[in-house]
mmCIF file of C-alpha atoms and ligand atoms in Angstrom:
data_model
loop_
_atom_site.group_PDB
_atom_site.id
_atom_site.type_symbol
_atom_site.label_atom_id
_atom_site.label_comp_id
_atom_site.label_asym_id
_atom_site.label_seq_id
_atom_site.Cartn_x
_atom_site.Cartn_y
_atom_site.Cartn_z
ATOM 1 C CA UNK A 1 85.035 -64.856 69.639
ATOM 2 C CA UNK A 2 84.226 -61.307 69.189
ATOM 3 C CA UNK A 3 87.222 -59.612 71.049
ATOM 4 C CA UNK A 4 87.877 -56.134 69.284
ATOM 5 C CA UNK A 5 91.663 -55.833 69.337
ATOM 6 C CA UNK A 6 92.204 -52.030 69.371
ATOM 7 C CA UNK A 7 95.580 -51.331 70.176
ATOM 8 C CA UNK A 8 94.550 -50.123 74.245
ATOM 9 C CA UNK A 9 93.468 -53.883 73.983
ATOM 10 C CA UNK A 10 96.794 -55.470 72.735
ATOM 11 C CA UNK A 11 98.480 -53.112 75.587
ATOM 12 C CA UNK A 12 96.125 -54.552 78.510
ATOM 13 C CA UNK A 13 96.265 -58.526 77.308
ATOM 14 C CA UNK A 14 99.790 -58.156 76.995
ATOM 15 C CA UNK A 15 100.320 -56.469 80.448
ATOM 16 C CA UNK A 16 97.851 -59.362 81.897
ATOM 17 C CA UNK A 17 99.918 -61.822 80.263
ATOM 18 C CA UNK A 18 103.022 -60.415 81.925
ATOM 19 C CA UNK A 19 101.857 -60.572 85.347
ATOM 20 C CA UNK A 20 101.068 -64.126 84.881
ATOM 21 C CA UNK A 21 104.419 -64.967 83.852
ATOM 22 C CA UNK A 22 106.033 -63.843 87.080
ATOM 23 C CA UNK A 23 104.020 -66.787 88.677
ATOM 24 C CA UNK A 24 104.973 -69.344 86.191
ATOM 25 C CA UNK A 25 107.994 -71.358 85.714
ATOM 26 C CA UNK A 26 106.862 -72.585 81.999
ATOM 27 C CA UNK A 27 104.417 -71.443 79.153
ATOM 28 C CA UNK A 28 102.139 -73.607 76.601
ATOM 29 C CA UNK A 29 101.794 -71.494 73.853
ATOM 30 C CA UNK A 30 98.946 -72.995 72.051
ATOM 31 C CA UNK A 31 98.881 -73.040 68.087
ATOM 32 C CA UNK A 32 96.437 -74.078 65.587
ATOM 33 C CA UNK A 33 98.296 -76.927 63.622
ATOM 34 C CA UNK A 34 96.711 -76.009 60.341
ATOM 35 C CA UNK A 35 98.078 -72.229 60.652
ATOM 36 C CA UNK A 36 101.370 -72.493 63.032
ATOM 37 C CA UNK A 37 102.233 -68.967 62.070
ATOM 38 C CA UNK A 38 99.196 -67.397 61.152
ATOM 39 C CA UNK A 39 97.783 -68.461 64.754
ATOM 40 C CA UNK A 40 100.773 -67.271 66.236
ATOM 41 C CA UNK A 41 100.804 -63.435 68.599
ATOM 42 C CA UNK A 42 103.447 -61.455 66.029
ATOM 43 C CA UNK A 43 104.738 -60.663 69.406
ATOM 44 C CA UNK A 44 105.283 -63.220 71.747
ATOM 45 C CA UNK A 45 108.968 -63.916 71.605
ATOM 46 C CA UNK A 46 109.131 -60.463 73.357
ATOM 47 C CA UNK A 47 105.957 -60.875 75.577
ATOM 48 C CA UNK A 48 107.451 -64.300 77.083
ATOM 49 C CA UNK A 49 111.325 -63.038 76.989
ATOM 50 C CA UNK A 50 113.225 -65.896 78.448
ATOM 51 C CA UNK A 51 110.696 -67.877 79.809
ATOM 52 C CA UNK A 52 110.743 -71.377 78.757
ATOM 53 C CA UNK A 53 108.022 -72.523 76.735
ATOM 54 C CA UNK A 54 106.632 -75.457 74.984
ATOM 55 C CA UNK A 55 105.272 -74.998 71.319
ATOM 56 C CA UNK A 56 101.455 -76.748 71.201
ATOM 57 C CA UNK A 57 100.330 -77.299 67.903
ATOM 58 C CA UNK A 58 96.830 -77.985 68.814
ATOM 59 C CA UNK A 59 93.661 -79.828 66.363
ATOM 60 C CA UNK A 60 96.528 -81.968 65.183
ATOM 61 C CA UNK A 61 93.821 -84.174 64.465
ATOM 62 C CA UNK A 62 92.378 -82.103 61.426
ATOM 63 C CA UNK A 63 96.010 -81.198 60.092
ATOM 64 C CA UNK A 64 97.468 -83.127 57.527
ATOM 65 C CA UNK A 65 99.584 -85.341 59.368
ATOM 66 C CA UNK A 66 102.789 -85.037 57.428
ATOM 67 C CA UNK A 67 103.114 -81.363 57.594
ATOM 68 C CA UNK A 68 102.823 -81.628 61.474
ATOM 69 C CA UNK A 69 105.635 -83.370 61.387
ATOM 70 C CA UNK A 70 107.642 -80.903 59.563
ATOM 71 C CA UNK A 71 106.084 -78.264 61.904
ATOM 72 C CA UNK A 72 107.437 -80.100 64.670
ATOM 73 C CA UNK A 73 111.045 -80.080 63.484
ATOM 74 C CA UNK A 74 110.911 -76.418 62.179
ATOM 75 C CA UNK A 75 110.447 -75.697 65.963
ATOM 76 C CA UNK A 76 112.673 -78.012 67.064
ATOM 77 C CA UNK A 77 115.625 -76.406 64.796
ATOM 78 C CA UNK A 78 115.185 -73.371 66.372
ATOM 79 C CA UNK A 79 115.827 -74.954 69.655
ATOM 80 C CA UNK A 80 111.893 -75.060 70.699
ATOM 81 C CA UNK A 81 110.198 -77.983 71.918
ATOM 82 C CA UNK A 82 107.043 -78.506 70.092
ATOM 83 C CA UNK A 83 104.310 -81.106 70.445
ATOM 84 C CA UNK A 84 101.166 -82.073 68.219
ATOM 85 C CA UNK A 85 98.197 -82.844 70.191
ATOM 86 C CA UNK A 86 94.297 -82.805 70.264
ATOM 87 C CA UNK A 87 92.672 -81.019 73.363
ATOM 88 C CA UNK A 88 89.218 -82.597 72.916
ATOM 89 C CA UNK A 89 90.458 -86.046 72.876
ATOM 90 C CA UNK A 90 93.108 -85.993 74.737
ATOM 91 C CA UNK A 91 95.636 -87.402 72.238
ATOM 92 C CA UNK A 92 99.492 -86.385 72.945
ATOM 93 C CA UNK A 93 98.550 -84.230 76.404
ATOM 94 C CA UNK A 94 100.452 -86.745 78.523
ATOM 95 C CA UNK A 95 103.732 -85.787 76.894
ATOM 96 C CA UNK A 96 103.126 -81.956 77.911
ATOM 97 C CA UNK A 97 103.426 -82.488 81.553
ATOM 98 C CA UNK A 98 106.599 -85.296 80.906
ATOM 99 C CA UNK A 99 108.142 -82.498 78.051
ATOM 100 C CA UNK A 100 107.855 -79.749 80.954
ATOM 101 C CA UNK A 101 108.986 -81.821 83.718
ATOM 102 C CA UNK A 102 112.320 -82.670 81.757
ATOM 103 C CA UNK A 103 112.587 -78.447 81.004
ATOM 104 C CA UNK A 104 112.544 -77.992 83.892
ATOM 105 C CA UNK A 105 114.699 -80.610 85.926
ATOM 106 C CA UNK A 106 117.799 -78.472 86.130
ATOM 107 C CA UNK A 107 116.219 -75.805 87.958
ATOM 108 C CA UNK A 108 114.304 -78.031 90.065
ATOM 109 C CA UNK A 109 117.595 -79.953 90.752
ATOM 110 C CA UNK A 110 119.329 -76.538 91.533
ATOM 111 C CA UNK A 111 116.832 -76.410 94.490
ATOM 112 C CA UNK A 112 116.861 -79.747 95.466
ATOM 113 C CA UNK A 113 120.811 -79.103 95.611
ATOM 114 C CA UNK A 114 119.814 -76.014 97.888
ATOM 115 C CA UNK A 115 118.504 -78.493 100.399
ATOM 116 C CA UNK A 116 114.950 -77.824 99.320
ATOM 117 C CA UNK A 117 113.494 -81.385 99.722
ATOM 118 C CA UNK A 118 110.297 -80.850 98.431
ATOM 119 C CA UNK A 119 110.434 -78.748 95.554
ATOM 120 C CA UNK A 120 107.069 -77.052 95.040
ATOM 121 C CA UNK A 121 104.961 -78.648 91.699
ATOM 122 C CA UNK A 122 106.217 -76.896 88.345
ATOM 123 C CA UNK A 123 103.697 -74.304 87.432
ATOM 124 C CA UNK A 124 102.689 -73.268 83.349
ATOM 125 C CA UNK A 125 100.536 -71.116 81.848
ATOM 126 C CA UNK A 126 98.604 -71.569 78.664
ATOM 127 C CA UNK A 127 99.121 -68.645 76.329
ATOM 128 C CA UNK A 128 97.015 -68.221 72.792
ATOM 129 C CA UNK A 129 94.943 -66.442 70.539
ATOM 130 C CA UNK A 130 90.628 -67.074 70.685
ATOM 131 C CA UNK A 131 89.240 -70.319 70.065
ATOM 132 C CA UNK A 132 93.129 -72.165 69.386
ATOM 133 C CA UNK A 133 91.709 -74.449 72.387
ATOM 134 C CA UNK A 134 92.991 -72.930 75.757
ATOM 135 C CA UNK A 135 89.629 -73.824 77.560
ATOM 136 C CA UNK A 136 89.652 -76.914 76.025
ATOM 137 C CA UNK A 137 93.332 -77.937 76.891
ATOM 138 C CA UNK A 138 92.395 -76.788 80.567
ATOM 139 C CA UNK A 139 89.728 -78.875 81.294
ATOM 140 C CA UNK A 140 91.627 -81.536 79.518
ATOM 141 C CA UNK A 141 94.497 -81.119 81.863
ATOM 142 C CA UNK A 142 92.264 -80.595 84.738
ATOM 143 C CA UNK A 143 90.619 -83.648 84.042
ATOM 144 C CA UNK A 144 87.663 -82.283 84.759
ATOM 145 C CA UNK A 145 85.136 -79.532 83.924
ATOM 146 C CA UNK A 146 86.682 -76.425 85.208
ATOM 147 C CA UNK A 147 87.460 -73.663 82.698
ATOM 148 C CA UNK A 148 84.727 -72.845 80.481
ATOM 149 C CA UNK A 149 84.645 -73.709 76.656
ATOM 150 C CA UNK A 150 83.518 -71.245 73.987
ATOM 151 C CA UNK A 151 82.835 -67.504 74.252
ATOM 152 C CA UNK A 152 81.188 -66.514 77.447
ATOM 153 C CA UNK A 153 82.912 -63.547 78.716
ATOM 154 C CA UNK A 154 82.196 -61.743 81.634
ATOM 155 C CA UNK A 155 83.220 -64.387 84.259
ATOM 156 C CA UNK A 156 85.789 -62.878 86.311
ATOM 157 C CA UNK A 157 87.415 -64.750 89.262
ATOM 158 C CA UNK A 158 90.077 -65.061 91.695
ATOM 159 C CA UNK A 159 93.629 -66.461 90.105
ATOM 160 C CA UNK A 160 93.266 -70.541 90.982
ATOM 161 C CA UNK A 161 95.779 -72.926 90.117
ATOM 162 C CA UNK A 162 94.415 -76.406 88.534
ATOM 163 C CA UNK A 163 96.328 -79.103 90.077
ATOM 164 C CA UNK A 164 97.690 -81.574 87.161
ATOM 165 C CA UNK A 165 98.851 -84.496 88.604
ATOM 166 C CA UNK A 166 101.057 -84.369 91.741
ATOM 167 C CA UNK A 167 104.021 -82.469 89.748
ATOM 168 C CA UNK A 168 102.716 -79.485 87.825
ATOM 169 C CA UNK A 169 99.872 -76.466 89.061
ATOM 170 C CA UNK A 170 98.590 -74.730 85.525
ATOM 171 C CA UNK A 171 97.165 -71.145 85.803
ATOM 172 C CA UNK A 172 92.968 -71.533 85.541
ATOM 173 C CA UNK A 173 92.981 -68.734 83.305
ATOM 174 C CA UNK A 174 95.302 -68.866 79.747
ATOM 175 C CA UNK A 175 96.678 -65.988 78.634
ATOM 176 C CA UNK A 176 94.622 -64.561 75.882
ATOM 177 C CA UNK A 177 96.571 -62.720 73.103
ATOM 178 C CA UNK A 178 95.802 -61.544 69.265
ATOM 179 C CA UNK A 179 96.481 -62.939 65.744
ATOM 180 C CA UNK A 180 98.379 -61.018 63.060
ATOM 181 C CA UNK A 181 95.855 -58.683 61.884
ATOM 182 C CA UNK A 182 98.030 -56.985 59.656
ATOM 183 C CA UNK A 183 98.553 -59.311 57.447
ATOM 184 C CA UNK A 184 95.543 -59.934 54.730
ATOM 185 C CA UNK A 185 96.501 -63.562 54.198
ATOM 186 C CA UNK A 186 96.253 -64.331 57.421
ATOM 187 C CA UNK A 187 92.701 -63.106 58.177
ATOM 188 C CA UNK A 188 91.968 -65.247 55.497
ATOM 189 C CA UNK A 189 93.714 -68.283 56.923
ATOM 190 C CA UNK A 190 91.993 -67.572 60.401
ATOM 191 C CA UNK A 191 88.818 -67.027 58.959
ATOM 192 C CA UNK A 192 89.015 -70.267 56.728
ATOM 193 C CA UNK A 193 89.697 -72.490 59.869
ATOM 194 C CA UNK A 194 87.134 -70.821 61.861
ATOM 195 C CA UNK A 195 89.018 -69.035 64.275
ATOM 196 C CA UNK A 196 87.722 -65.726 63.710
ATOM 197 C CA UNK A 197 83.713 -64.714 63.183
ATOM 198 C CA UNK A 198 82.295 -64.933 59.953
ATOM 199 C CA UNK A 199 80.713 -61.431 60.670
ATOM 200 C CA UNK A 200 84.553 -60.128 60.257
ATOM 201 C CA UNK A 201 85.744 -60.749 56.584
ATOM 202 C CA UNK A 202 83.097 -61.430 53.303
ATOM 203 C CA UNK A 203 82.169 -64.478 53.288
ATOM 204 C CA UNK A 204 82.555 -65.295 49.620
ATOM 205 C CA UNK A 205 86.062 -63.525 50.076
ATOM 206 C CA UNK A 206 87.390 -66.165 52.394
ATOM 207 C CA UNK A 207 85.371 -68.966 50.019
ATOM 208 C CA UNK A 208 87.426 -67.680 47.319
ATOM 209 C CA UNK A 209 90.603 -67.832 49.073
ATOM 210 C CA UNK A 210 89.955 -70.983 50.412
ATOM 211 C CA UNK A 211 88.791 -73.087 46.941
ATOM 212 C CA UNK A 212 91.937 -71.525 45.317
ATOM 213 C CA UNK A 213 94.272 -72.928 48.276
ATOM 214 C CA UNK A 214 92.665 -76.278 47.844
ATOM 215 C CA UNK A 215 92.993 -76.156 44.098
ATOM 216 C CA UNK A 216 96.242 -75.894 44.514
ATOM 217 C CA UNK A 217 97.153 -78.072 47.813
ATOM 218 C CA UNK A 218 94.006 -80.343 47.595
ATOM 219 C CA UNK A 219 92.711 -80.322 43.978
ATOM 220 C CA UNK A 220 91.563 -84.715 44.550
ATOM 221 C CA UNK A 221 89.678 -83.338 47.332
ATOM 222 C CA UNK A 222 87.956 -80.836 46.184
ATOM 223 C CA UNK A 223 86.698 -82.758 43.049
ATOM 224 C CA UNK A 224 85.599 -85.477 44.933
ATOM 225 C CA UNK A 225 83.583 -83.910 47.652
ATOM 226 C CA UNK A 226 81.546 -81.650 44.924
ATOM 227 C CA UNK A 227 82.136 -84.411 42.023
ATOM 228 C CA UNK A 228 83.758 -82.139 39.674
ATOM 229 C CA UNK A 229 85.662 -83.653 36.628
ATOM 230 C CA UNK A 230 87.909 -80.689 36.553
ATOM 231 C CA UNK A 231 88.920 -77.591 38.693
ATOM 232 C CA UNK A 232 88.084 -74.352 36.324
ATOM 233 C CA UNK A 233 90.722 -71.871 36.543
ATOM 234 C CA UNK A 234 87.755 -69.041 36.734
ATOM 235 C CA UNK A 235 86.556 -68.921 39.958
ATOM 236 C CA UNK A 236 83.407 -67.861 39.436
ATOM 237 C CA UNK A 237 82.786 -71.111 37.467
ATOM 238 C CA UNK A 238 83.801 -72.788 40.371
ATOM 239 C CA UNK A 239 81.339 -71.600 42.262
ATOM 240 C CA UNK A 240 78.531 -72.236 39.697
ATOM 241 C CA UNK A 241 79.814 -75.648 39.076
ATOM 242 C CA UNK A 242 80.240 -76.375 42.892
ATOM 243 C CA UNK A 243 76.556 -74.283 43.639
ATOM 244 C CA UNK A 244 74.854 -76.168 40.774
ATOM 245 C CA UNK A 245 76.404 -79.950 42.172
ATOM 246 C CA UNK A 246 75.159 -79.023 45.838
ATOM 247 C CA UNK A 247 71.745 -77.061 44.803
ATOM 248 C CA UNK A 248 73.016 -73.946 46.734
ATOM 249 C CA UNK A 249 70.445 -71.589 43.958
ATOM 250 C CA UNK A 250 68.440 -69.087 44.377
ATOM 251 C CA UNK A 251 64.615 -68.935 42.763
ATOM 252 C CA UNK A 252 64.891 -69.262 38.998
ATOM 253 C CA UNK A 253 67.723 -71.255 39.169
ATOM 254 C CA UNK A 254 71.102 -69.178 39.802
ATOM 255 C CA UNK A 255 73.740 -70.313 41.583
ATOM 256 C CA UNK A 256 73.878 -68.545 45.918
ATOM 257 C CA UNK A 257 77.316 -67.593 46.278
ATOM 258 C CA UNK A 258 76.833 -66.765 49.754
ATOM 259 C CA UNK A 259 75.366 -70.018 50.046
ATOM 260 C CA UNK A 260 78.038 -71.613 47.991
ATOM 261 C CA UNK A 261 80.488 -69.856 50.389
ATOM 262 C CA UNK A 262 78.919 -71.092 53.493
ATOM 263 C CA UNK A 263 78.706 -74.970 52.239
ATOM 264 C CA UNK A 264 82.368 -74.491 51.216
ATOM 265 C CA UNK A 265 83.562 -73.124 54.543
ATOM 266 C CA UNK A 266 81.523 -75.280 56.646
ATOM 267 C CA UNK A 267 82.854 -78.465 54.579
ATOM 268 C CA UNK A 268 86.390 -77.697 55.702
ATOM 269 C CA UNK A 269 85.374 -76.504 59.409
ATOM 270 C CA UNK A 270 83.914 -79.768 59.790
ATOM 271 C CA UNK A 271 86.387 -81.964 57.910
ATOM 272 C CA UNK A 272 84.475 -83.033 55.293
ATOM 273 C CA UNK A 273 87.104 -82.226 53.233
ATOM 274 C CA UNK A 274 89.772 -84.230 55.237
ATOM 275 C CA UNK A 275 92.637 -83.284 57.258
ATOM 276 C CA UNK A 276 93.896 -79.731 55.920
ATOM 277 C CA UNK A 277 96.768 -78.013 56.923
ATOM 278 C CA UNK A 278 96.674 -74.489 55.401
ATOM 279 C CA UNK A 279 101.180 -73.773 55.878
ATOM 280 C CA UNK A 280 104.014 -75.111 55.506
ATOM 281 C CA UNK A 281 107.310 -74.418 57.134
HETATM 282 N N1 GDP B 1 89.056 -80.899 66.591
HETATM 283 C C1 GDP B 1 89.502 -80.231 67.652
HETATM 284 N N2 GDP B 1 88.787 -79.218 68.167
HETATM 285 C C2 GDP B 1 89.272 -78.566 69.232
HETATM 286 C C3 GDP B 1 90.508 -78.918 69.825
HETATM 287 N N3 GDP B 1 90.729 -78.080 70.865
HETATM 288 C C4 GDP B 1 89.671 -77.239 70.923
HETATM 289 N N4 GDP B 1 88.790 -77.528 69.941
HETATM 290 C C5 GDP B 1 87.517 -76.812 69.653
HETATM 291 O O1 GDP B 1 87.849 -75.475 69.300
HETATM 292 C C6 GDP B 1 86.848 -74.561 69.770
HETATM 293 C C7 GDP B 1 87.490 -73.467 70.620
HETATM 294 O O2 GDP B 1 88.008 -74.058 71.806
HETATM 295 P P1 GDP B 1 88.166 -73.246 73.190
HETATM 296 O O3 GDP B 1 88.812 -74.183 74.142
HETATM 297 O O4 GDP B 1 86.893 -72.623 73.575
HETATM 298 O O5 GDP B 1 89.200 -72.116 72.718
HETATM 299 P P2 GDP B 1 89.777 -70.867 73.555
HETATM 300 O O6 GDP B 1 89.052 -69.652 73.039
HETATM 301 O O7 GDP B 1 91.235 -70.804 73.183
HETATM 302 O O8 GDP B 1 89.565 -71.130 75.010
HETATM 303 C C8 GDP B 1 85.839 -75.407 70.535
HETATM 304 O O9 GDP B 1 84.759 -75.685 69.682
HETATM 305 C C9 GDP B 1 86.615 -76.671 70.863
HETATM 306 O O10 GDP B 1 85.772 -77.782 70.995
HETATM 307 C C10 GDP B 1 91.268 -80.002 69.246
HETATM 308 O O11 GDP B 1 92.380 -80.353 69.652
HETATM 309 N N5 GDP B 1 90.700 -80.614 68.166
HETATM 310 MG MG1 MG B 2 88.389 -69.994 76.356
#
């Protein structure tokens, strides 16, 4: 995604986001379950106001299960419904529309006691920072091919709503808003998990931050997947030892660290490292 987020930017997707909401009823706000917070607008309690909303923790599937779970009840303790769920396969996206439809059953009841027979389907909006899974979730929903995946801007179209089911109507276009820049650790975290482009932060940077959280969180991992014996304190042996075990050298023999940091990165993008969740409530 290569959305520049200067702050005329964060004024205009916030605005956009606004005028959805007045045609909405409910919001998915979409978060990467690895990085909850870190993949979370610094902003949105005030961008949504009241409206209610269902937390998404999205890629459940490579989150560490466990943590998830605690995830789920942080939320839930502050009086937010939260769900885990994967958008590509599908698991845990049938409880969205049921979670919404029981939100929302006192004001639909409220206009059913109005004598409106036929209360209109309940209509949400998908809200979240690039590449947490909006398109994804939208096709998903849709159950077919309708919103585009990846990062091809540039296609602008009416407002459509996707019918889901008989009961709910979801916006065709998610509300797109940004990370926490501000924060250093956070770049890191969103650069780790692949969220933002590699062409952002150094490389080796975000390798470094990354072997030192696994050290810590992970250290079985990590010394299985590059057969290390031990985890060196000194980082820069870790790269050697980690670059000499995966031949990522350069000619006369010396370890790559760019190539070390790539093999690293890609390793956890792809989940050859397991199921990582990168916070904790
Ligand atoms: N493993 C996994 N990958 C996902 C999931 N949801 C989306 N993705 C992938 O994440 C990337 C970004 O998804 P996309 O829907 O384009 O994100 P958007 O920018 O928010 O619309 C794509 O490569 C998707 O295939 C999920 O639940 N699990
Ligand atoms: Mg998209």
């Amino acid at each position: 995604m290569t959305i520049q987020w200067f702050p005329g930017h964060m004024a205009k997707a916030r605005r956009e986001v606004q005028e959805k909401l007045k045609l909405i009823d409910i919001v998915f706000e979409l978060l990467d379950a690895r990085i909850p917070l870190s993949s979370r607008n610094p902003m949105i309690d005030d961008i949504l106001a009241n409206k209610p909303r269902i937390v998404l923790l999205n890629k459940a599937d490579m989150a560490d299960a466990a943590i998830t779970k605690q995830w789920i009840s942080f939320f839930e303790q502050q009086g937010v419904r939260a769900l885990a769920i994967d958008s590509q396969a599908g698991t845990g996206v049938k409880q969205i529309v049921a979670t919404a439809k029981d939100m929302m059953k006192d004001k639909f009841a409220k206009m059913a006691a109005k004598g409106i027979k036929n209360p209109r389907p309940l209509r949400a909006l998908i809200v979240g920072i690039p590449n947490v899974g909006k398109s994804t979730l939208i096709n998903r929903l849709a159950g077919k091919h309708i919103a585009k995946t990846g990062d091809k801007p540039g296609v602008t179209k009416a407002q459509q709503w996707i019918k889901v089911g008989k009961e709910m109507e979801l916006l065709d276009t998610p509300g797109i808003l940004w990370p926490k820049f501000e924060d250093e650790e956070v770049g890191l975290k969103l650069a780790t998990t692949g969220a933002i482009k590699d062409a952002i932060l150094n490389l080796q940077d975000v390798a470094v931050y990354a072997l030192r959280f696994l050290k810590q969180h992970y250290p079985d991992r990590l010394k299985e997947r590059y057969s290390l014996d031990d985890i060196s304190d000194d980082i820069v042996e870790l790269f050697d030892a980690i670059g000499t075990r995966r031949g990522c050298l350069v000619g006369g023999g010396t370890v790559d660290y760019d190539k070390v940091a790539e093999l690293v990165l890609r390793d956890i993008r792809t989940e050859k490292l397991g199921r990582l969740s990168f916070e904790k409530p």
